[in-house]
PDB file of C-alpha atoms and ligand atoms in Angstrom:
ATOM      1  CA  ILE A  22     -43.577 172.361 -42.712  1.00  0.00           C
ATOM      2  CA  VAL A  23     -44.192 171.359 -46.316  1.00  0.00           C
ATOM      3  CA  ALA A  24     -40.449 171.097 -46.988  1.00  0.00           C
ATOM      4  CA  GLY A  25     -40.046 169.151 -43.770  1.00  0.00           C
ATOM      5  CA  LEU A  26     -42.742 166.680 -44.764  1.00  0.00           C
ATOM      6  CA  GLY A  27     -41.097 166.256 -48.161  1.00  0.00           C
ATOM      7  CA  LEU A  28     -37.827 165.319 -46.531  1.00  0.00           C
ATOM      8  CA  CYS A  29     -39.582 163.049 -44.070  1.00  0.00           C
ATOM      9  CA  LEU A  30     -40.940 160.922 -46.906  1.00  0.00           C
ATOM     10  CA  VAL A  31     -37.362 160.362 -48.023  1.00  0.00           C
ATOM     11  CA  CYS A  32     -35.688 159.649 -44.721  1.00  0.00           C
ATOM     12  CA  HIS A  33     -38.621 157.956 -42.941  1.00  0.00           C
ATOM     13  CA  SER A  34     -37.392 158.476 -39.404  1.00  0.00           C
ATOM     14  CA  SER A  35     -36.760 162.189 -38.897  1.00  0.00           C
ATOM     15  CA  PHE A  36     -37.297 165.531 -40.510  1.00  0.00           C
ATOM     16  CA  ALA A  37     -33.887 166.273 -41.971  1.00  0.00           C
ATOM     17  CA  THR A  38     -31.108 163.971 -43.050  1.00  0.00           C
ATOM     18  CA  THR A  39     -28.227 164.224 -40.588  1.00  0.00           C
ATOM     19  CA  VAL A  40     -24.671 163.786 -41.794  1.00  0.00           C
ATOM     20  CA  GLY A  41     -21.510 163.726 -39.681  1.00  0.00           C
ATOM     21  CA  PHE A  42     -18.382 165.081 -41.342  1.00  0.00           C
ATOM     22  CA  ALA A  43     -14.986 164.150 -39.891  1.00  0.00           C
ATOM     23  CA  GLN A  44     -12.657 166.709 -41.451  1.00  0.00           C
ATOM     24  CA  VAL A  45      -8.827 166.677 -41.263  1.00  0.00           C
ATOM     25  CA  GLY A  46      -8.395 170.167 -39.841  1.00  0.00           C
ATOM     26  CA  SER A  47      -7.855 173.659 -41.165  1.00  0.00           C
ATOM     27  CA  GLU A  48      -4.206 173.346 -42.126  1.00  0.00           C
ATOM     28  CA  SER A  49      -4.513 174.958 -45.559  1.00  0.00           C
ATOM     29  CA  GLY A  50      -6.527 177.419 -47.615  1.00  0.00           C
ATOM     30  CA  TRP A  51      -7.614 174.502 -49.744  1.00  0.00           C
ATOM     31  CA  ARG A  52      -8.910 172.617 -46.710  1.00  0.00           C
ATOM     32  CA  THR A  53     -10.874 175.632 -45.488  1.00  0.00           C
ATOM     33  CA  SER A  54     -12.529 176.021 -48.898  1.00  0.00           C
ATOM     34  CA  PHE A  55     -13.395 172.339 -48.854  1.00  0.00           C
ATOM     35  CA  SER A  56     -15.012 172.644 -45.387  1.00  0.00           C
ATOM     36  CA  GLU A  57     -16.957 175.679 -46.537  1.00  0.00           C
ATOM     37  CA  SER A  58     -18.115 173.839 -49.652  1.00  0.00           C
ATOM     38  CA  VAL A  59     -19.506 171.001 -47.531  1.00  0.00           C
ATOM     39  CA  LYS A  60     -21.229 173.389 -45.101  1.00  0.00           C
ATOM     40  CA  ALA A  61     -22.766 175.488 -47.875  1.00  0.00           C
ATOM     41  CA  GLU A  62     -23.955 172.448 -49.782  1.00  0.00           C
ATOM     42  CA  ALA A  63     -25.536 170.925 -46.654  1.00  0.00           C
ATOM     43  CA  LYS A  64     -27.385 174.156 -45.992  1.00  0.00           C
ATOM     44  CA  LYS A  65     -28.621 174.359 -49.573  1.00  0.00           C
ATOM     45  CA  ARG A  66     -30.018 170.830 -49.382  1.00  0.00           C
ATOM     46  CA  GLY A  67     -31.539 171.146 -45.908  1.00  0.00           C
ATOM     47  CA  ILE A  68     -29.126 168.559 -44.527  1.00  0.00           C
ATOM     48  CA  GLU A  69     -28.200 168.848 -40.869  1.00  0.00           C
ATOM     49  CA  LEU A  70     -24.400 168.740 -40.756  1.00  0.00           C
ATOM     50  CA  LYS A  71     -22.372 167.753 -37.724  1.00  0.00           C
ATOM     51  CA  PHE A  72     -18.898 169.088 -38.410  1.00  0.00           C
ATOM     52  CA  SER A  73     -15.746 167.958 -36.630  1.00  0.00           C
ATOM     53  CA  ASP A  74     -12.272 169.479 -37.122  1.00  0.00           C
ATOM     54  CA  ALA A  75      -9.662 166.884 -36.074  1.00  0.00           C
ATOM     55  CA  GLN A  76      -6.720 169.282 -36.036  1.00  0.00           C
ATOM     56  CA  GLN A  77      -4.744 166.894 -38.223  1.00  0.00           C
ATOM     57  CA  LYS A  78      -4.981 164.060 -35.662  1.00  0.00           C
ATOM     58  CA  GLN A  79      -6.427 160.716 -36.650  1.00  0.00           C
ATOM     59  CA  GLU A  80      -7.351 159.849 -33.060  1.00  0.00           C
ATOM     60  CA  ASN A  81      -9.617 162.914 -32.968  1.00  0.00           C
ATOM     61  CA  GLN A  82     -11.254 161.765 -36.201  1.00  0.00           C
ATOM     62  CA  ILE A  83     -11.892 158.296 -34.862  1.00  0.00           C
ATOM     63  CA  LYS A  84     -13.490 159.810 -31.750  1.00  0.00           C
ATOM     64  CA  ALA A  85     -15.665 162.040 -33.940  1.00  0.00           C
ATOM     65  CA  VAL A  86     -16.827 159.092 -36.041  1.00  0.00           C
ATOM     66  CA  ARG A  87     -17.683 157.115 -32.887  1.00  0.00           C
ATOM     67  CA  SER A  88     -19.700 160.035 -31.611  1.00  0.00           C
ATOM     68  CA  PHE A  89     -21.560 160.338 -34.942  1.00  0.00           C
ATOM     69  CA  ILE A  90     -22.422 156.640 -34.676  1.00  0.00           C
ATOM     70  CA  ALA A  91     -23.634 157.101 -31.079  1.00  0.00           C
ATOM     71  CA  GLN A  92     -25.818 160.004 -32.201  1.00  0.00           C
ATOM     72  CA  GLY A  93     -27.363 157.837 -34.917  1.00  0.00           C
ATOM     73  CA  VAL A  94     -26.577 160.048 -37.915  1.00  0.00           C
ATOM     74  CA  ASP A  95     -27.904 158.964 -41.327  1.00  0.00           C
ATOM     75  CA  ALA A  96     -24.491 159.011 -43.005  1.00  0.00           C
ATOM     76  CA  ILE A  97     -20.852 159.877 -42.330  1.00  0.00           C
ATOM     77  CA  ILE A  98     -18.284 161.642 -44.500  1.00  0.00           C
ATOM     78  CA  ILE A  99     -14.635 161.044 -43.613  1.00  0.00           C
ATOM     79  CA  ALA A 100     -11.754 163.046 -45.064  1.00  0.00           C
ATOM     80  CA  PRO A 101      -9.010 160.896 -43.520  1.00  0.00           C
ATOM     81  CA  VAL A 102      -5.765 162.361 -42.152  1.00  0.00           C
ATOM     82  CA  VAL A 103      -3.752 159.211 -42.849  1.00  0.00           C
ATOM     83  CA  GLU A 104      -4.477 156.007 -44.787  1.00  0.00           C
ATOM     84  CA  THR A 105      -4.035 153.287 -42.179  1.00  0.00           C
ATOM     85  CA  GLY A 106      -5.915 152.407 -38.987  1.00  0.00           C
ATOM     86  CA  TRP A 107      -9.487 152.777 -40.216  1.00  0.00           C
ATOM     87  CA  THR A 108     -10.818 149.239 -40.239  1.00  0.00           C
ATOM     88  CA  PRO A 109     -12.181 149.001 -36.655  1.00  0.00           C
ATOM     89  CA  VAL A 110     -14.206 152.217 -36.690  1.00  0.00           C
ATOM     90  CA  LEU A 111     -15.488 151.586 -40.227  1.00  0.00           C
ATOM     91  CA  LYS A 112     -16.688 148.197 -39.033  1.00  0.00           C
ATOM     92  CA  GLU A 113     -18.519 149.902 -36.167  1.00  0.00           C
ATOM     93  CA  ALA A 114     -20.289 152.197 -38.656  1.00  0.00           C
ATOM     94  CA  LYS A 115     -21.181 149.235 -40.832  1.00  0.00           C
ATOM     95  CA  ARG A 116     -22.610 147.360 -37.859  1.00  0.00           C
ATOM     96  CA  ALA A 117     -24.744 150.409 -37.094  1.00  0.00           C
ATOM     97  CA  ARG A 118     -25.819 150.429 -40.788  1.00  0.00           C
ATOM     98  CA  ILE A 119     -24.513 153.933 -41.314  1.00  0.00           C
ATOM     99  CA  PRO A 120     -23.087 154.512 -44.807  1.00  0.00           C
ATOM    100  CA  VAL A 121     -19.644 156.121 -44.985  1.00  0.00           C
ATOM    101  CA  VAL A 122     -18.307 158.188 -47.876  1.00  0.00           C
ATOM    102  CA  ILE A 123     -14.539 158.772 -48.048  1.00  0.00           C
ATOM    103  CA  VAL A 124     -13.550 162.111 -49.505  1.00  0.00           C
ATOM    104  CA  ASP A 125     -10.082 163.301 -50.581  1.00  0.00           C
ATOM    105  CA  ARG A 126      -7.287 161.168 -49.038  1.00  0.00           C
ATOM    106  CA  ASN A 127      -7.644 157.404 -49.067  1.00  0.00           C
ATOM    107  CA  VAL A 128      -8.122 154.678 -46.446  1.00  0.00           C
ATOM    108  CA  GLN A 129      -6.348 151.323 -46.634  1.00  0.00           C
ATOM    109  CA  VAL A 130      -8.871 148.621 -45.816  1.00  0.00           C
ATOM    110  CA  GLN A 131      -9.161 145.013 -46.971  1.00  0.00           C
ATOM    111  CA  ASP A 132     -12.939 145.081 -47.135  1.00  0.00           C
ATOM    112  CA  GLU A 133     -14.199 147.632 -49.647  1.00  0.00           C
ATOM    113  CA  SER A 134     -17.773 147.212 -48.454  1.00  0.00           C
ATOM    114  CA  LEU A 135     -16.776 149.295 -45.418  1.00  0.00           C
ATOM    115  CA  PHE A 136     -17.442 152.466 -47.399  1.00  0.00           C
ATOM    116  CA  VAL A 137     -19.817 153.443 -50.188  1.00  0.00           C
ATOM    117  CA  THR A 138     -17.330 155.260 -52.384  1.00  0.00           C
ATOM    118  CA  ARG A 139     -14.320 157.562 -52.372  1.00  0.00           C
ATOM    119  CA  ILE A 140     -14.422 160.944 -54.089  1.00  0.00           C
ATOM    120  CA  ALA A 141     -10.946 162.206 -54.848  1.00  0.00           C
ATOM    121  CA  SER A 142      -8.472 163.531 -57.329  1.00  0.00           C
ATOM    122  CA  ASP A 143      -5.595 161.426 -58.681  1.00  0.00           C
ATOM    123  CA  PHE A 144      -2.707 162.615 -56.525  1.00  0.00           C
ATOM    124  CA  VAL A 145      -0.124 160.549 -58.450  1.00  0.00           C
ATOM    125  CA  GLU A 146      -1.171 162.351 -61.609  1.00  0.00           C
ATOM    126  CA  GLU A 147      -0.820 165.725 -59.854  1.00  0.00           C
ATOM    127  CA  GLY A 148       2.787 164.850 -58.964  1.00  0.00           C
ATOM    128  CA  ARG A 149       3.447 163.815 -62.560  1.00  0.00           C
ATOM    129  CA  LYS A 150       1.985 167.068 -63.897  1.00  0.00           C
ATOM    130  CA  ALA A 151       4.114 169.156 -61.530  1.00  0.00           C
ATOM    131  CA  ALA A 152       7.322 167.319 -62.492  1.00  0.00           C
ATOM    132  CA  THR A 153       6.555 167.314 -66.203  1.00  0.00           C
ATOM    133  CA  TRP A 154       6.155 171.077 -66.121  1.00  0.00           C
ATOM    134  CA  LEU A 155       9.361 171.543 -64.117  1.00  0.00           C
ATOM    135  CA  MET A 156      11.356 169.286 -66.419  1.00  0.00           C
ATOM    136  CA  SER A 157      10.219 171.325 -69.426  1.00  0.00           C
ATOM    137  CA  GLN A 158      11.868 174.473 -68.063  1.00  0.00           C
ATOM    138  CA  PRO A 159      15.223 175.709 -69.435  1.00  0.00           C
ATOM    139  CA  GLN A 160      16.654 175.868 -65.875  1.00  0.00           C
ATOM    140  CA  ALA A 161      16.019 172.165 -65.452  1.00  0.00           C
ATOM    141  CA  GLN A 162      17.911 171.045 -68.532  1.00  0.00           C
ATOM    142  CA  LYS A 163      21.262 171.309 -66.787  1.00  0.00           C
ATOM    143  CA  GLN A 164      21.836 169.944 -63.301  1.00  0.00           C
ATOM    144  CA  CYS A 165      18.665 170.661 -61.314  1.00  0.00           C
ATOM    145  CA  ASN A 166      18.794 170.236 -57.546  1.00  0.00           C
ATOM    146  CA  ILE A 167      15.341 170.195 -56.007  1.00  0.00           C
ATOM    147  CA  ILE A 168      14.092 170.773 -52.474  1.00  0.00           C
ATOM    148  CA  GLU A 169      10.888 168.892 -51.666  1.00  0.00           C
ATOM    149  CA  LEU A 170       8.441 169.871 -48.934  1.00  0.00           C
ATOM    150  CA  GLN A 171       6.331 166.843 -48.198  1.00  0.00           C
ATOM    151  CA  GLY A 172       2.802 166.801 -46.823  1.00  0.00           C
ATOM    152  CA  THR A 173       1.684 164.952 -43.702  1.00  0.00           C
ATOM    153  CA  VAL A 174       3.486 161.634 -43.247  1.00  0.00           C
ATOM    154  CA  GLY A 175       1.161 158.739 -44.067  1.00  0.00           C
ATOM    155  CA  ALA A 176      -1.374 160.911 -45.944  1.00  0.00           C
ATOM    156  CA  THR A 177      -2.325 159.775 -49.437  1.00  0.00           C
ATOM    157  CA  ALA A 178      -1.794 163.260 -50.816  1.00  0.00           C
ATOM    158  CA  ALA A 179       1.850 163.166 -49.689  1.00  0.00           C
ATOM    159  CA  ILE A 180       2.556 159.544 -50.625  1.00  0.00           C
ATOM    160  CA  ASP A 181       1.018 159.747 -54.091  1.00  0.00           C
ATOM    161  CA  ARG A 182       2.237 163.197 -55.081  1.00  0.00           C
ATOM    162  CA  ALA A 183       5.795 162.145 -54.241  1.00  0.00           C
ATOM    163  CA  LYS A 184       5.313 158.967 -56.234  1.00  0.00           C
ATOM    164  CA  GLY A 185       4.082 160.723 -59.380  1.00  0.00           C
ATOM    165  CA  PHE A 186       6.750 163.420 -59.206  1.00  0.00           C
ATOM    166  CA  ASN A 187       9.569 160.920 -58.673  1.00  0.00           C
ATOM    167  CA  GLU A 188       8.316 158.733 -61.494  1.00  0.00           C
ATOM    168  CA  VAL A 189       8.827 161.594 -63.982  1.00  0.00           C
ATOM    169  CA  LEU A 190      12.092 162.699 -62.361  1.00  0.00           C
ATOM    170  CA  ALA A 191      13.533 159.222 -62.849  1.00  0.00           C
ATOM    171  CA  LYS A 192      13.592 159.910 -66.598  1.00  0.00           C
ATOM    172  CA  HIS A 193      15.736 163.029 -66.100  1.00  0.00           C
ATOM    173  CA  PRO A 194      19.101 162.055 -64.642  1.00  0.00           C
ATOM    174  CA  GLN A 195      20.256 165.694 -64.460  1.00  0.00           C
ATOM    175  CA  ALA A 196      17.500 166.430 -61.914  1.00  0.00           C
ATOM    176  CA  LYS A 197      17.361 165.175 -58.366  1.00  0.00           C
ATOM    177  CA  ILE A 198      15.755 165.858 -55.017  1.00  0.00           C
ATOM    178  CA  VAL A 199      18.606 166.839 -52.715  1.00  0.00           C
ATOM    179  CA  ARG A 200      16.563 167.627 -49.585  1.00  0.00           C
ATOM    180  CA  SER A 201      13.146 166.397 -48.591  1.00  0.00           C
ATOM    181  CA  GLN A 202      11.227 166.911 -45.385  1.00  0.00           C
ATOM    182  CA  THR A 203       7.634 167.074 -44.215  1.00  0.00           C
ATOM    183  CA  ALA A 204       6.118 170.464 -43.407  1.00  0.00           C
ATOM    184  CA  GLU A 205       2.702 168.997 -42.581  1.00  0.00           C
ATOM    185  CA  PHE A 206       0.836 170.928 -45.276  1.00  0.00           C
ATOM    186  CA  THR A 207       0.976 174.208 -43.301  1.00  0.00           C
ATOM    187  CA  ARG A 208       2.337 177.636 -44.188  1.00  0.00           C
ATOM    188  CA  ALA A 209       4.136 178.122 -40.868  1.00  0.00           C
ATOM    189  CA  LYS A 210       5.945 174.784 -41.141  1.00  0.00           C
ATOM    190  CA  GLY A 211       6.656 175.434 -44.818  1.00  0.00           C
ATOM    191  CA  LYS A 212       8.578 178.552 -43.850  1.00  0.00           C
ATOM    192  CA  GLU A 213      10.350 176.969 -40.910  1.00  0.00           C
ATOM    193  CA  VAL A 214      11.420 173.816 -42.755  1.00  0.00           C
ATOM    194  CA  MET A 215      12.485 175.736 -45.860  1.00  0.00           C
ATOM    195  CA  GLU A 216      14.679 178.004 -43.728  1.00  0.00           C
ATOM    196  CA  SER A 217      16.505 175.044 -42.299  1.00  0.00           C
ATOM    197  CA  LEU A 218      16.830 173.251 -45.649  1.00  0.00           C
ATOM    198  CA  LEU A 219      18.210 176.367 -47.329  1.00  0.00           C
ATOM    199  CA  LYS A 220      20.767 176.682 -44.526  1.00  0.00           C
ATOM    200  CA  ALA A 221      21.743 173.055 -45.016  1.00  0.00           C
ATOM    201  CA  GLU A 222      22.209 173.859 -48.720  1.00  0.00           C
ATOM    202  CA  GLN A 223      24.609 176.780 -48.137  1.00  0.00           C
ATOM    203  CA  GLY A 224      21.873 179.371 -48.611  1.00  0.00           C
ATOM    204  CA  GLY A 225      20.299 177.683 -51.621  1.00  0.00           C
ATOM    205  CA  LYS A 226      22.364 179.139 -54.473  1.00  0.00           C
ATOM    206  CA  ALA A 227      22.742 175.742 -56.109  1.00  0.00           C
ATOM    207  CA  ILE A 228      19.029 174.915 -55.822  1.00  0.00           C
ATOM    208  CA  CYS A 229      17.026 174.963 -59.032  1.00  0.00           C
ATOM    209  CA  ALA A 230      13.500 174.427 -57.701  1.00  0.00           C
ATOM    210  CA  LEU A 231      11.166 173.991 -54.789  1.00  0.00           C
ATOM    211  CA  TRP A 232       8.563 171.243 -55.141  1.00  0.00           C
ATOM    212  CA  ALA A 233       5.923 171.535 -52.413  1.00  0.00           C
ATOM    213  CA  HIS A 234       3.099 169.039 -51.906  1.00  0.00           C
ATOM    214  CA  ASN A 235       0.695 171.960 -51.452  1.00  0.00           C
ATOM    215  CA  ASP A 236       0.461 175.700 -52.078  1.00  0.00           C
ATOM    216  CA  GLU A 237       0.268 176.525 -48.401  1.00  0.00           C
ATOM    217  CA  MET A 238       3.750 175.132 -47.671  1.00  0.00           C
ATOM    218  CA  ALA A 239       5.041 176.776 -50.854  1.00  0.00           C
ATOM    219  CA  LEU A 240       3.706 180.152 -49.671  1.00  0.00           C
ATOM    220  CA  GLY A 241       5.559 179.771 -46.370  1.00  0.00           C
ATOM    221  CA  ALA A 242       8.700 178.651 -48.200  1.00  0.00           C
ATOM    222  CA  ILE A 243       8.541 181.658 -50.536  1.00  0.00           C
ATOM    223  CA  GLN A 244       8.980 183.882 -47.466  1.00  0.00           C
ATOM    224  CA  ALA A 245      11.999 181.835 -46.384  1.00  0.00           C
ATOM    225  CA  ILE A 246      13.511 182.046 -49.885  1.00  0.00           C
ATOM    226  CA  LYS A 247      13.123 185.831 -49.902  1.00  0.00           C
ATOM    227  CA  GLU A 248      14.629 186.140 -46.434  1.00  0.00           C
ATOM    228  CA  ALA A 249      17.599 184.082 -47.659  1.00  0.00           C
ATOM    229  CA  GLY A 250      18.186 186.780 -50.286  1.00  0.00           C
ATOM    230  CA  LEU A 251      17.005 184.775 -53.307  1.00  0.00           C
ATOM    231  CA  LYS A 252      14.185 185.507 -55.722  1.00  0.00           C
ATOM    232  CA  PRO A 253      11.459 182.852 -55.608  1.00  0.00           C
ATOM    233  CA  GLY A 254      10.040 182.235 -59.068  1.00  0.00           C
ATOM    234  CA  LYS A 255      13.343 183.256 -60.693  1.00  0.00           C
ATOM    235  CA  ASP A 256      16.473 182.086 -58.864  1.00  0.00           C
ATOM    236  CA  LEU A 257      14.459 179.143 -57.690  1.00  0.00           C
ATOM    237  CA  LEU A 258      11.410 177.841 -59.512  1.00  0.00           C
ATOM    238  CA  VAL A 259       8.383 177.102 -57.316  1.00  0.00           C
ATOM    239  CA  VAL A 260       5.868 174.389 -58.196  1.00  0.00           C
ATOM    240  CA  SER A 261       3.091 172.896 -56.087  1.00  0.00           C
ATOM    241  CA  VAL A 262      -0.506 171.664 -55.956  1.00  0.00           C
ATOM    242  CA  ASP A 263      -3.965 173.087 -54.937  1.00  0.00           C
ATOM    243  CA  ALA A 264      -4.392 176.382 -56.833  1.00  0.00           C
ATOM    244  CA  VAL A 265      -5.592 178.480 -53.880  1.00  0.00           C
ATOM    245  CA  PRO A 266      -6.191 182.226 -54.390  1.00  0.00           C
ATOM    246  CA  ASP A 267      -3.100 183.304 -52.397  1.00  0.00           C
ATOM    247  CA  TYR A 268      -0.929 181.181 -54.642  1.00  0.00           C
ATOM    248  CA  PHE A 269      -2.390 182.791 -57.763  1.00  0.00           C
ATOM    249  CA  LYS A 270      -1.427 186.110 -56.214  1.00  0.00           C
ATOM    250  CA  ALA A 271       2.128 184.834 -55.692  1.00  0.00           C
ATOM    251  CA  MET A 272       2.248 183.650 -59.328  1.00  0.00           C
ATOM    252  CA  ALA A 273       0.888 186.986 -60.562  1.00  0.00           C
ATOM    253  CA  ASP A 274       3.658 188.687 -58.546  1.00  0.00           C
ATOM    254  CA  GLY A 275       6.256 186.433 -60.201  1.00  0.00           C
ATOM    255  CA  GLU A 276       7.164 184.670 -56.945  1.00  0.00           C
ATOM    256  CA  ALA A 277       5.743 181.256 -57.814  1.00  0.00           C
ATOM    257  CA  ASN A 278       5.623 179.469 -61.145  1.00  0.00           C
ATOM    258  CA  ALA A 279       3.122 176.645 -61.356  1.00  0.00           C
ATOM    259  CA  THR A 280       0.403 174.761 -59.502  1.00  0.00           C
ATOM    260  CA  VAL A 281      -1.915 171.866 -60.264  1.00  0.00           C
ATOM    261  CA  GLU A 282      -5.509 172.626 -59.404  1.00  0.00           C
ATOM    262  CA  LEU A 283      -7.335 170.545 -56.835  1.00  0.00           C
ATOM    263  CA  SER A 284     -11.064 171.163 -56.651  1.00  0.00           C
ATOM    264  CA  PRO A 285     -12.327 171.926 -53.128  1.00  0.00           C
ATOM    265  CA  HIS A 286     -15.945 171.571 -54.248  1.00  0.00           C
ATOM    266  CA  LEU A 287     -16.451 168.099 -52.885  1.00  0.00           C
ATOM    267  CA  GLY A 288     -19.599 168.731 -50.875  1.00  0.00           C
ATOM    268  CA  GLY A 289     -21.968 168.427 -53.846  1.00  0.00           C
ATOM    269  CA  PRO A 290     -20.716 165.048 -55.088  1.00  0.00           C
ATOM    270  CA  ALA A 291     -20.530 163.663 -51.530  1.00  0.00           C
ATOM    271  CA  PHE A 292     -24.154 164.569 -50.758  1.00  0.00           C
ATOM    272  CA  ASP A 293     -25.285 163.289 -54.176  1.00  0.00           C
ATOM    273  CA  VAL A 294     -23.881 159.894 -53.249  1.00  0.00           C
ATOM    274  CA  ILE A 295     -25.363 159.986 -49.744  1.00  0.00           C
ATOM    275  CA  GLU A 296     -28.825 161.071 -50.886  1.00  0.00           C
ATOM    276  CA  GLY A 297     -28.791 158.428 -53.602  1.00  0.00           C
ATOM    277  CA  TYR A 298     -27.730 155.760 -51.135  1.00  0.00           C
ATOM    278  CA  LEU A 299     -30.423 156.682 -48.622  1.00  0.00           C
ATOM    279  CA  LYS A 300     -32.984 156.407 -51.410  1.00  0.00           C
ATOM    280  CA  GLY A 301     -31.772 152.908 -52.231  1.00  0.00           C
ATOM    281  CA  LYS A 302     -28.960 153.311 -54.773  1.00  0.00           C
ATOM    282  CA  LYS A 303     -26.403 150.784 -53.543  1.00  0.00           C
ATOM    283  CA  ASP A 304     -24.238 150.239 -56.651  1.00  0.00           C
ATOM    284  CA  THR A 305     -22.084 153.381 -56.686  1.00  0.00           C
ATOM    285  CA  GLU A 306     -18.588 153.009 -58.223  1.00  0.00           C
ATOM    286  CA  LYS A 307     -15.895 152.655 -55.544  1.00  0.00           C
ATOM    287  CA  LEU A 308     -13.983 155.676 -56.841  1.00  0.00           C
ATOM    288  CA  ILE A 309     -15.292 158.978 -58.176  1.00  0.00           C
ATOM    289  CA  ARG A 310     -12.526 161.054 -59.714  1.00  0.00           C
ATOM    290  CA  THR A 311     -12.185 164.821 -59.838  1.00  0.00           C
ATOM    291  CA  THR A 312      -9.595 166.400 -62.131  1.00  0.00           C
ATOM    292  CA  GLY A 313      -7.522 169.561 -62.233  1.00  0.00           C
ATOM    293  CA  ASP A 314      -5.323 171.452 -64.667  1.00  0.00           C
ATOM    294  CA  LEU A 315      -1.898 172.982 -64.380  1.00  0.00           C
ATOM    295  CA  PHE A 316      -1.892 176.769 -63.954  1.00  0.00           C
ATOM    296  CA  LEU A 317       1.013 179.085 -64.756  1.00  0.00           C
ATOM    297  CA  GLN A 318       1.905 182.762 -64.362  1.00  0.00           C
ATOM    298  CA  ASP A 319       0.326 183.841 -67.665  1.00  0.00           C
ATOM    299  CA  THR A 320      -3.246 183.504 -66.390  1.00  0.00           C
ATOM    300  CA  ALA A 321      -2.529 184.032 -62.678  1.00  0.00           C
ATOM    301  CA  ALA A 322      -3.687 187.640 -62.333  1.00  0.00           C
ATOM    302  CA  ALA A 323      -6.998 186.928 -64.060  1.00  0.00           C
ATOM    303  CA  GLU A 324      -7.525 183.712 -62.095  1.00  0.00           C
ATOM    304  CA  TYR A 325      -6.785 185.535 -58.860  1.00  0.00           C
ATOM    305  CA  GLU A 326      -9.455 188.126 -59.610  1.00  0.00           C
ATOM    306  CA  LYS A 327     -11.957 185.381 -60.398  1.00  0.00           C
ATOM    307  CA  ARG A 328     -11.204 183.307 -57.317  1.00  0.00           C
ATOM    308  CA  ARG A 329     -10.280 185.717 -54.525  1.00  0.00           C
ATOM    309  CA  LEU A 330     -13.848 186.317 -53.389  1.00  0.00           C
ATOM    310  CA  ASN A 331     -14.989 182.709 -53.631  1.00  0.00           C
TER     311      ASN A 331
HETATM  312  O1  GYE B 203      -3.520 169.446 -51.079  1.00  0.00           O
HETATM  313  C1  GYE B 203      -3.633 170.245 -48.866  1.00  0.00           C
HETATM  314  C2  GYE B 203      -4.447 169.797 -47.730  1.00  0.00           C
HETATM  315  O2  GYE B 203      -5.431 166.065 -48.840  1.00  0.00           O
HETATM  316  C3  GYE B 203      -5.246 166.683 -51.066  1.00  0.00           C
HETATM  317  O3  GYE B 203      -4.544 168.410 -47.894  1.00  0.00           O
HETATM  318  C4  GYE B 203      -5.386 167.137 -49.688  1.00  0.00           C
HETATM  319  C5  GYE B 203      -4.306 168.096 -49.228  1.00  0.00           C
HETATM  320  C6  GYE B 203      -4.259 169.429 -49.931  1.00  0.00           C
HETATM  321  O4  GYE B 203      -4.070 170.241 -46.547  1.00  0.00           O
HETATM  322  O5  GYE B 203      -3.671 171.608 -49.053  1.00  0.00           O
END
């Protein structure tokens, strides 16, 4: 009761702050950790969380946001599937005076007052880091044919990672992406698409590297590479983004080479912004950046031990 009264002084109208969270889905290990981080953080702070999994479909997200508005939540967190198409529903939230925080991928809107802030990593920089590492490898000094597995079409993480990677590649004429296709950020698609791209490349003997927009697709592709009779991590270098525990295991086993870390701990910063806003802080920066380092095989076993139970 005492805790409840404390909260009531902050939010005026009800006991606990209620936040709706429109999540992309559960397509990757990274995404699942991110969902868990938000749920755990809400619990810790006594925030009532309404969680919606959109199964990678923007229309489901828009429906979820409309339902949060109808329920009169105090704030909404959106982790958008794709960048475009958000203006109408964000306007509806604004009209209802419900603050919206964008987390992870971006939204393209003309009017920046439609959301409080966006909390995200620099995906272009992640692509640059991945390519810079790859281009520093001995195998990449001669002709280096690359297969790219792209993330979800229209998602910032796919658009920007490709951009950063290609920017670095442009300075290395001996390297080029010979095949590129989306595998929607999932392990199953990563395997399926890699199988067909390796076939199209005569089994993959002339391929120098796989560049995947996330670890999950890379993990699926590693299976396909093995089934094609090649050694991932050796015959074909494997580089991606996220740094999920399973990928550290693959690096420790020598089957993957590098990944750029993406922090899934976005719940804390998102609720900090929301709680601040509800207490009257209205001047938050429009972009809050998280950062991540490149990880390689040398520390993979130790990192795996540290992270596997988290
Ligand atoms: O890398 C991937 C997830 O949007 C940055 O989405 C995120 C990406 C992440 O499914 O694993």
